[in-house]
Amino acid sequence: MIHSLLIYTYIYIYTIRVIIIIAGIINKYNTSTRDDIYTRIDTDILGIYKVYVTFTTILLIYTLTSTFTYSFTSTFTSTFTLHTYTDIQTYNGAKMGNNDIQAPNVIANGQYTIEKEIGKGSFAIVYRGHLTNNVNSHIAIKVVSKNKLKNKKLLENLEIEIAILKKIKHNHIVSLIDCERTTTDFYLIMEYCALGDLTFLIKKRKELIQKHPLLQEIFEFYPPPNQSHNGLHQAFILNYLQQLSSALKFLRDKNLVHRDIKPQNLLVSTPLINYSNPKKFHELGYVGIYNLPILKIADFGFARFLPNSSMAETLCGSPLYMAPEILNYQKYNAKADLWSVGTVLYEMCCGNPPFKASNHLELFKKIKRSNNHITFPSYFDNFNSNIINSQLIKIEELEFHEINQNLKNLINQLLTFDPKERLGFDEFFNNKLVNMDL
């Protein structure tokens, strides 16, 4: 309204000025009279403009004050309401990451109950849960908020992960039990691995032992090479090498590459469930040592169908475990997974990744400078045994050093810079350690 009034005023005043100019031309007004009228009119315009500016400023201040008050009040009220609501609601697209939920949360028409958060990634939160009608039947529930999938590619990755998991079933791959969708979230009901991921076994043994007393006995029987350093006993290393190899062979037979093999994606489940001896363990389809925690590959968010002869160029995975050709933004093939296996194998042996750097470029340069020479810490060759008989100790020590040398050779072959010279899948699956009787 103010704007309209000002426009009409300007039109009126400048109409008068035009009339005066015309009058001046025909000498109806002399020059001094005309200039005086101009001055008056200009003064009137200035006065009107000042009033307009003053009124507009007052209106603007009022508007801003009202908006701020409303915004603050609305935010405070909605925040308080949301906090109160999430404390009592059932889980159906609830605010993710809230660990203060007191009442049990159920999904899929009450079929599954969510207990507590056990992990968090860039796009998902993983909760422990159980079948609602059986509290002893634990599951993992991966919740992906659609709000976090901000582009088509991220949604496509999730759909591919679900499609792949639905098609594969293997004892050393985490199973997808069910999948539920709502308007706000995806729920992937997964097999539950109670011991976390491989990182816990390598670097957080003390915390695991406190939560799972069974592991105390296992670590006493299979002690690490050095108590003051991370790293696992040979039995663990060979066991997980064979279990990982078994899962990878299954994936390669289906032309699948995982593209994100790393300790955090290798989950560990409790042993001696549904079996109590090696025979039953192997009959169920497991490989390795029956009384050790069981390794399973998880997180197929980057997995793709890629035959041996095909190439890919998408940058994906975790830098510390990425093949150099991926770090260097080159096309790569399925052998990139074997580089990642080499980094995991090295970390199981030594407690840390073989190469560390602050960024992709620096990491690539370090790998290239190593010139295919992988260094091992001195404690890797430390022999540690719980056998009392001295003669048996000597035999075991000889076997230990032989196996260690074979591990070094395998790691060097896997961590070869040029993928053309890197160990192939057939050679890997036929490796002596992969097929060794444990």
Coordinates of C-alpha atoms in Angstrom, one line a residue:
M1 CA 0.0 0.0 0.0
I2 CA 2.8 2.4 0.9
H3 CA 4.6 1.7 -2.4
S4 CA 1.4 2.4 -4.4
L5 CA 0.8 5.7 -2.5
L6 CA 4.3 6.9 -3.3
I7 CA 4.0 6.1 -7.0
Y8 CA 0.7 7.9 -7.3
T9 CA 2.2 11.0 -5.5
Y10 CA 5.2 11.0 -7.9
I11 CA 2.9 10.8 -10.9
Y12 CA 0.8 13.7 -9.6
I13 CA 3.7 16.0 -8.8
Y14 CA 5.5 15.4 -12.0
T15 CA 2.3 16.0 -13.9
I16 CA 2.1 19.4 -12.3
R17 CA 5.8 20.0 -13.3
V18 CA 4.9 19.2 -17.0
I19 CA 2.0 21.7 -16.8
I20 CA 4.3 24.4 -15.3
I21 CA 6.9 23.8 -18.0
I22 CA 4.3 24.2 -20.7
A23 CA 3.0 27.4 -18.9
G24 CA 6.5 28.7 -18.8
I25 CA 6.9 28.2 -22.5
I26 CA 3.8 30.3 -23.2
N27 CA 5.1 32.9 -20.6
K28 CA 2.1 32.3 -18.4
Y29 CA 4.7 32.0 -15.6
N30 CA 8.0 33.9 -15.5
T31 CA 11.2 32.1 -14.8
S32 CA 11.5 33.0 -11.1
T33 CA 7.9 32.0 -10.3
R34 CA 8.5 28.7 -12.1
D35 CA 11.7 28.0 -10.2
D36 CA 10.0 28.8 -6.9
I37 CA 7.3 26.3 -7.7
Y38 CA 9.9 23.7 -8.6
T39 CA 11.6 24.2 -5.3
R40 CA 8.3 23.8 -3.4
I41 CA 7.5 20.7 -5.3
D42 CA 10.9 19.2 -4.7
T43 CA 10.7 20.0 -1.0
D44 CA 7.3 18.3 -0.9
I45 CA 8.7 15.2 -2.7
L46 CA 11.6 15.1 -0.2
G47 CA 9.2 15.4 2.7
I48 CA 7.0 12.6 1.4
Y49 CA 10.2 10.5 0.7
K50 CA 11.4 11.0 4.3
V51 CA 8.0 10.0 5.7
Y52 CA 8.1 6.9 3.5
V53 CA 11.6 5.9 4.6
T54 CA 10.8 6.4 8.2
F55 CA 7.6 4.4 8.0
T56 CA 9.2 1.6 6.0
T57 CA 12.1 1.4 8.5
I58 CA 9.6 1.1 11.4
L59 CA 7.7 -1.6 9.5
L60 CA 10.9 -3.5 8.7
I61 CA 12.0 -3.5 12.4
Y62 CA 8.6 -4.7 13.5
T63 CA 8.6 -7.5 10.9
L64 CA 12.1 -8.7 11.8
T65 CA 11.2 -8.6 15.5
S66 CA 8.1 -10.6 15.0
T67 CA 9.8 -13.2 12.7
F68 CA 12.7 -13.7 15.2
T69 CA 10.3 -14.0 18.1
Y70 CA 8.2 -16.5 16.2
S71 CA 11.2 -18.5 14.9
F72 CA 12.8 -18.7 18.4
T73 CA 9.5 -19.7 20.0
S74 CA 8.7 -22.2 17.3
T75 CA 12.2 -23.8 17.5
F76 CA 12.2 -24.0 21.2
T77 CA 8.7 -25.5 21.3
S78 CA 9.3 -28.0 18.5
T79 CA 12.6 -29.1 20.0
F80 CA 11.0 -29.7 23.4
T81 CA 8.1 -31.5 21.8
L82 CA 10.4 -33.7 19.6
H83 CA 12.5 -34.7 22.6
T84 CA 9.4 -35.6 24.6
Y85 CA 7.9 -37.5 21.7
T86 CA 11.0 -39.6 20.9
D87 CA 11.2 -40.7 24.5
I88 CA 7.9 -42.6 24.3
Q89 CA 7.3 -43.4 20.6
T90 CA 7.5 -46.7 18.8
Y91 CA 10.3 -46.8 16.2
N92 CA 8.8 -45.8 12.8
G93 CA 11.2 -43.3 11.2
A94 CA 12.0 -41.8 14.6
K95 CA 14.9 -39.4 15.2
M96 CA 17.9 -41.6 14.5
G97 CA 20.8 -41.7 16.9
N98 CA 18.8 -41.1 20.0
N99 CA 19.9 -43.5 22.7
D100 CA 17.6 -42.2 25.4
I101 CA 14.6 -44.1 24.1
Q102 CA 13.2 -45.9 27.2
A103 CA 10.3 -48.0 25.7
P104 CA 11.0 -50.9 23.3
N105 CA 10.8 -49.9 19.7
V106 CA 9.1 -52.1 17.1
I107 CA 9.0 -52.2 13.3
A108 CA 7.5 -54.3 10.6
N109 CA 4.1 -54.5 12.3
G110 CA 5.7 -55.5 15.6
Q111 CA 7.7 -58.3 14.1
Y112 CA 11.1 -56.9 15.2
T113 CA 12.1 -55.0 18.4
I114 CA 15.0 -52.5 18.4
E115 CA 17.1 -52.5 21.6
K116 CA 20.1 -50.1 21.3
E117 CA 22.5 -48.5 18.8
I118 CA 25.7 -50.5 18.1
G119 CA 27.2 -48.7 15.1
K120 CA 26.9 -45.6 12.9
G121 CA 28.1 -44.8 9.4
S122 CA 27.7 -41.9 7.0
F123 CA 24.3 -42.9 5.8
A124 CA 23.1 -45.5 8.3
I125 CA 22.7 -46.4 12.0
V126 CA 22.9 -50.0 13.1
Y127 CA 20.9 -51.2 16.1
R128 CA 20.9 -54.5 18.0
G129 CA 17.4 -56.0 18.2
H130 CA 15.5 -59.3 18.5
L131 CA 12.5 -61.0 17.2
T132 CA 9.6 -59.7 19.2
N133 CA 8.3 -63.1 19.9
N134 CA 11.8 -64.4 20.9
V135 CA 14.1 -62.2 23.0
N136 CA 17.0 -64.6 22.6
S137 CA 16.9 -64.5 18.8
H138 CA 19.1 -61.4 18.2
I139 CA 19.3 -59.5 15.0
A140 CA 21.1 -56.3 13.6
I141 CA 18.8 -53.6 12.2
K142 CA 20.5 -51.2 9.7
V143 CA 18.4 -48.1 9.4
V144 CA 19.0 -45.8 6.5
S145 CA 17.2 -42.5 6.5
K146 CA 15.9 -41.4 3.0
N147 CA 16.8 -37.8 4.0
K148 CA 20.5 -38.8 3.9
L149 CA 20.3 -40.2 0.4
K150 CA 20.4 -36.8 -1.2
N151 CA 21.1 -37.9 -4.7
K152 CA 20.0 -40.7 -7.1
K153 CA 23.4 -42.4 -6.9
L154 CA 23.2 -43.0 -3.2
L155 CA 19.7 -44.4 -3.4
E156 CA 20.9 -46.6 -6.3
N157 CA 23.8 -47.9 -4.2
L158 CA 21.4 -48.9 -1.4
E159 CA 19.1 -50.7 -3.8
I160 CA 22.0 -52.6 -5.4
E161 CA 23.2 -53.6 -1.9
I162 CA 19.7 -55.0 -1.0
A163 CA 19.5 -56.8 -4.4
I164 CA 22.9 -58.4 -3.9
L165 CA 22.3 -59.5 -0.3
K166 CA 18.9 -61.0 -1.3
K167 CA 20.7 -63.2 -3.9
I168 CA 23.7 -64.5 -1.8
K169 CA 23.8 -66.9 1.1
H170 CA 27.1 -68.0 2.5
N171 CA 28.3 -68.9 6.0
H172 CA 31.0 -66.2 5.9
I173 CA 28.9 -63.4 4.6
V174 CA 26.5 -61.6 6.8
S175 CA 22.9 -62.6 5.9
L176 CA 20.0 -60.3 5.0
I177 CA 17.0 -61.7 6.9
D178 CA 14.4 -59.1 5.8
C179 CA 14.0 -55.7 4.3
E180 CA 11.3 -53.1 5.3
R181 CA 10.6 -49.7 3.7
T182 CA 8.6 -46.8 5.1
T183 CA 8.0 -43.3 3.7
T184 CA 11.1 -42.1 5.7
D185 CA 13.5 -45.0 6.2
F186 CA 14.9 -48.3 4.9
Y187 CA 15.3 -51.1 7.5
L188 CA 17.7 -53.9 6.7
I189 CA 17.2 -56.8 9.1
M190 CA 20.6 -58.5 9.3
E191 CA 22.3 -61.4 10.9
Y192 CA 23.7 -60.3 14.3
C193 CA 27.5 -60.6 15.0
A194 CA 27.9 -60.1 18.7
L195 CA 31.7 -59.6 18.8
G196 CA 31.7 -56.5 16.5
D197 CA 34.3 -56.2 13.7
L198 CA 37.8 -57.5 13.2
T199 CA 39.2 -54.2 14.5
F200 CA 38.0 -55.1 18.0
L201 CA 39.9 -58.4 18.0
I202 CA 43.1 -56.7 16.7
K203 CA 43.1 -53.6 18.8
K204 CA 40.5 -53.8 21.5
R205 CA 41.0 -57.3 23.0
K206 CA 40.8 -56.2 26.6
E207 CA 37.4 -54.6 26.1
L208 CA 36.1 -57.6 24.3
I209 CA 37.3 -60.0 27.0
Q210 CA 35.5 -58.0 29.7
K211 CA 32.2 -58.2 27.7
H212 CA 32.7 -61.8 26.5
P213 CA 34.5 -64.0 29.1
L214 CA 34.7 -66.9 26.6
L215 CA 37.4 -64.9 24.7
Q216 CA 39.6 -64.8 27.8
E217 CA 40.2 -68.6 27.4
I218 CA 40.6 -68.3 23.6
F219 CA 43.3 -65.6 23.9
E220 CA 45.1 -67.5 26.6
F221 CA 45.3 -70.5 24.3
Y222 CA 46.2 -68.4 21.2
P223 CA 48.2 -65.5 22.7
P224 CA 49.3 -62.6 20.4
P225 CA 52.9 -62.4 19.3
N226 CA 53.5 -59.4 21.6
Q227 CA 51.3 -58.3 24.5
S228 CA 52.5 -54.7 24.1
H229 CA 51.6 -54.6 20.4
N230 CA 48.5 -55.3 18.3
G231 CA 48.4 -58.3 16.1
L232 CA 46.9 -61.7 16.3
H233 CA 48.2 -65.3 16.9
Q234 CA 48.8 -67.3 13.7
A235 CA 45.8 -69.5 14.4
F236 CA 43.5 -66.4 14.2
I237 CA 45.3 -65.1 11.1
L238 CA 45.1 -68.4 9.2
N239 CA 41.5 -69.0 10.3
Y240 CA 40.4 -65.6 9.0
L241 CA 42.4 -65.9 5.9
Q242 CA 40.6 -69.1 5.0
Q243 CA 37.2 -67.8 5.9
L244 CA 37.7 -64.6 3.9
S245 CA 39.0 -66.6 1.0
S246 CA 35.9 -68.8 1.1
A247 CA 33.6 -65.8 1.0
L248 CA 35.6 -64.1 -1.8
K249 CA 35.6 -67.3 -3.9
F250 CA 31.8 -67.5 -3.6
L251 CA 31.6 -63.8 -4.7
R252 CA 33.9 -64.3 -7.6
D253 CA 31.9 -67.2 -8.8
K254 CA 29.0 -64.8 -9.1
N255 CA 31.3 -62.1 -10.7
L256 CA 30.9 -59.8 -7.7
V257 CA 33.5 -57.4 -6.3
H258 CA 33.1 -56.0 -2.8
R259 CA 35.3 -52.9 -3.3
D260 CA 35.4 -52.0 0.4
I261 CA 37.2 -54.9 2.1
K262 CA 38.6 -53.6 5.4
P263 CA 38.6 -54.7 9.1
Q264 CA 35.5 -52.6 9.9
N265 CA 33.5 -54.5 7.3
L266 CA 34.6 -58.0 8.5
L267 CA 32.3 -58.8 11.4
V268 CA 32.9 -61.5 14.0
S269 CA 30.3 -63.7 15.5
T270 CA 30.3 -65.9 18.6
P271 CA 31.6 -69.5 18.1
L272 CA 30.0 -72.8 19.3
I273 CA 26.4 -71.9 18.5
N274 CA 24.4 -74.8 17.0
Y275 CA 27.6 -76.9 17.0
S276 CA 30.1 -78.2 19.5
N277 CA 32.7 -80.1 17.5
P278 CA 34.8 -79.7 14.3
K279 CA 32.8 -82.2 12.3
K280 CA 29.4 -80.4 12.8
F281 CA 31.1 -77.1 12.2
H282 CA 32.3 -78.2 8.8
E283 CA 29.0 -80.0 8.0
L284 CA 27.2 -76.7 8.5
G285 CA 29.4 -75.2 5.7
Y286 CA 32.0 -73.2 7.8
V287 CA 35.7 -73.3 7.2
G288 CA 38.6 -72.8 9.6
I289 CA 38.9 -73.6 13.4
Y290 CA 35.6 -74.5 15.0
N291 CA 36.2 -72.9 18.4
L292 CA 37.4 -69.5 17.2
P293 CA 35.1 -66.5 16.5
I294 CA 33.7 -66.6 13.0
L295 CA 34.5 -64.0 10.4
K296 CA 31.8 -62.7 8.0
I297 CA 32.0 -60.1 5.2
A298 CA 29.5 -57.2 5.7
D299 CA 28.5 -54.0 4.0
F300 CA 27.9 -54.5 0.3
G301 CA 27.1 -50.8 -0.3
F302 CA 29.9 -50.5 -2.9
A303 CA 29.6 -54.1 -4.3
R304 CA 29.1 -54.5 -8.1
F305 CA 28.9 -57.2 -10.7
L306 CA 32.3 -57.1 -12.4
P307 CA 33.8 -60.1 -14.3
N308 CA 37.5 -60.7 -14.2
S309 CA 38.1 -59.1 -17.6
S310 CA 36.0 -56.0 -17.0
M311 CA 37.2 -52.6 -15.7
A312 CA 35.6 -50.1 -13.4
E313 CA 36.6 -46.5 -12.6
T314 CA 34.4 -45.4 -9.6
L315 CA 36.4 -44.1 -6.7
C316 CA 35.1 -46.0 -3.7
G317 CA 36.2 -47.8 -0.5
S318 CA 38.4 -46.7 2.4
P319 CA 41.7 -45.1 1.5
L320 CA 44.0 -47.1 3.8
Y321 CA 42.8 -50.3 2.2
M322 CA 42.4 -49.0 -1.4
A323 CA 44.4 -50.4 -4.3
P324 CA 46.9 -47.8 -5.7
E325 CA 45.2 -47.9 -9.1
I326 CA 42.0 -46.7 -7.4
L327 CA 43.9 -44.0 -5.4
N328 CA 45.3 -42.8 -8.6
Y329 CA 41.9 -42.5 -10.3
Q330 CA 42.7 -45.2 -12.8
K331 CA 40.5 -47.9 -14.2
Y332 CA 40.7 -51.1 -12.1
N333 CA 39.5 -54.7 -12.1
A334 CA 38.5 -57.3 -9.5
K335 CA 42.1 -57.6 -8.4
A336 CA 41.6 -54.4 -6.4
D337 CA 39.8 -56.6 -3.8
L338 CA 43.0 -58.7 -3.5
W339 CA 45.0 -55.6 -2.6
S340 CA 42.5 -54.9 0.2
V341 CA 42.9 -58.5 1.4
G342 CA 46.6 -58.0 1.6
T343 CA 46.2 -54.9 3.7
V344 CA 43.8 -56.7 6.1
L345 CA 46.2 -59.7 6.3
Y346 CA 49.1 -57.4 7.1
E347 CA 47.0 -55.7 9.8
M348 CA 46.1 -59.0 11.4
C349 CA 49.8 -59.9 11.5
C350 CA 51.2 -56.5 12.7
G351 CA 48.4 -54.6 14.2
N352 CA 48.4 -51.7 11.8
P353 CA 47.8 -51.1 8.1
P354 CA 50.9 -51.4 5.8
F355 CA 50.7 -47.8 4.7
K356 CA 49.5 -44.7 6.4
A357 CA 49.1 -41.1 5.1
S358 CA 46.9 -38.0 5.6
N359 CA 45.4 -38.0 2.1
H360 CA 45.0 -40.1 -1.1
L361 CA 47.9 -38.5 -3.0
E362 CA 50.4 -39.0 -0.2
L363 CA 49.2 -42.5 0.4
F364 CA 49.6 -43.3 -3.4
K365 CA 53.2 -41.9 -3.3
K366 CA 54.1 -43.9 -0.3
I367 CA 52.9 -47.1 -1.9
K368 CA 54.8 -46.3 -5.1
R369 CA 58.0 -45.4 -3.3
S370 CA 58.0 -48.7 -1.4
N371 CA 58.7 -50.4 -4.7
N372 CA 56.9 -53.6 -3.7
H373 CA 59.0 -53.9 -0.6
I374 CA 56.8 -54.4 2.5
T375 CA 58.5 -54.0 5.8
F376 CA 57.4 -56.1 8.9
P377 CA 58.0 -55.1 12.6
S378 CA 60.5 -57.2 14.5
Y379 CA 57.8 -58.4 16.9
F380 CA 56.0 -60.1 14.0
D381 CA 58.5 -62.9 14.3
N382 CA 58.3 -63.3 18.0
F383 CA 57.4 -66.9 18.9
N384 CA 55.0 -67.2 21.8
S385 CA 53.8 -70.6 23.0
N386 CA 51.9 -72.1 25.9
I387 CA 53.3 -75.6 25.3
I388 CA 55.5 -76.9 28.2
N389 CA 57.2 -79.8 26.4
S390 CA 60.5 -78.4 25.1
Q391 CA 60.7 -80.9 22.2
L392 CA 57.2 -79.9 21.0
I393 CA 58.1 -76.3 21.4
K394 CA 61.0 -76.7 19.0
I395 CA 58.7 -78.3 16.4
E396 CA 56.1 -75.7 16.9
E397 CA 58.6 -72.9 16.6
L398 CA 59.9 -74.3 13.3
E399 CA 56.4 -74.4 12.0
F400 CA 55.7 -70.9 13.3
H401 CA 58.6 -69.4 11.3
E402 CA 57.8 -71.3 8.2
I403 CA 54.2 -70.1 8.3
N404 CA 55.4 -66.5 9.0
Q405 CA 57.6 -66.6 6.0
N406 CA 54.7 -67.9 3.9
L407 CA 52.5 -65.1 5.2
K408 CA 55.2 -62.5 4.3
N409 CA 55.4 -63.9 0.8
L410 CA 51.6 -63.9 0.3
I411 CA 51.3 -60.4 1.6
N412 CA 54.0 -59.2 -0.7
Q413 CA 52.3 -60.9 -3.7
L414 CA 49.0 -59.3 -2.8
L415 CA 50.5 -55.8 -2.2
T416 CA 52.1 -55.6 -5.6
F417 CA 51.8 -52.1 -7.1
D418 CA 51.0 -53.1 -10.7
P419 CA 47.7 -55.0 -10.8
K420 CA 49.0 -57.0 -13.8
E421 CA 51.8 -58.4 -11.7
R422 CA 49.7 -58.8 -8.6
L423 CA 48.6 -62.3 -7.5
G424 CA 45.5 -63.4 -9.3
F425 CA 42.3 -65.0 -7.8
D426 CA 43.1 -68.5 -9.0
E427 CA 46.6 -68.3 -7.5
F428 CA 45.2 -66.8 -4.3
F429 CA 42.6 -69.5 -3.9
N430 CA 45.2 -72.2 -4.5
N431 CA 47.7 -70.7 -2.1
K432 CA 49.3 -73.2 0.5
L433 CA 48.1 -71.2 3.5
V434 CA 44.5 -70.8 2.1
N435 CA 44.2 -74.6 1.8
M436 CA 46.2 -75.6 4.9
D437 CA 44.6 -78.0 7.4
L438 CA 44.0 -76.2 10.6

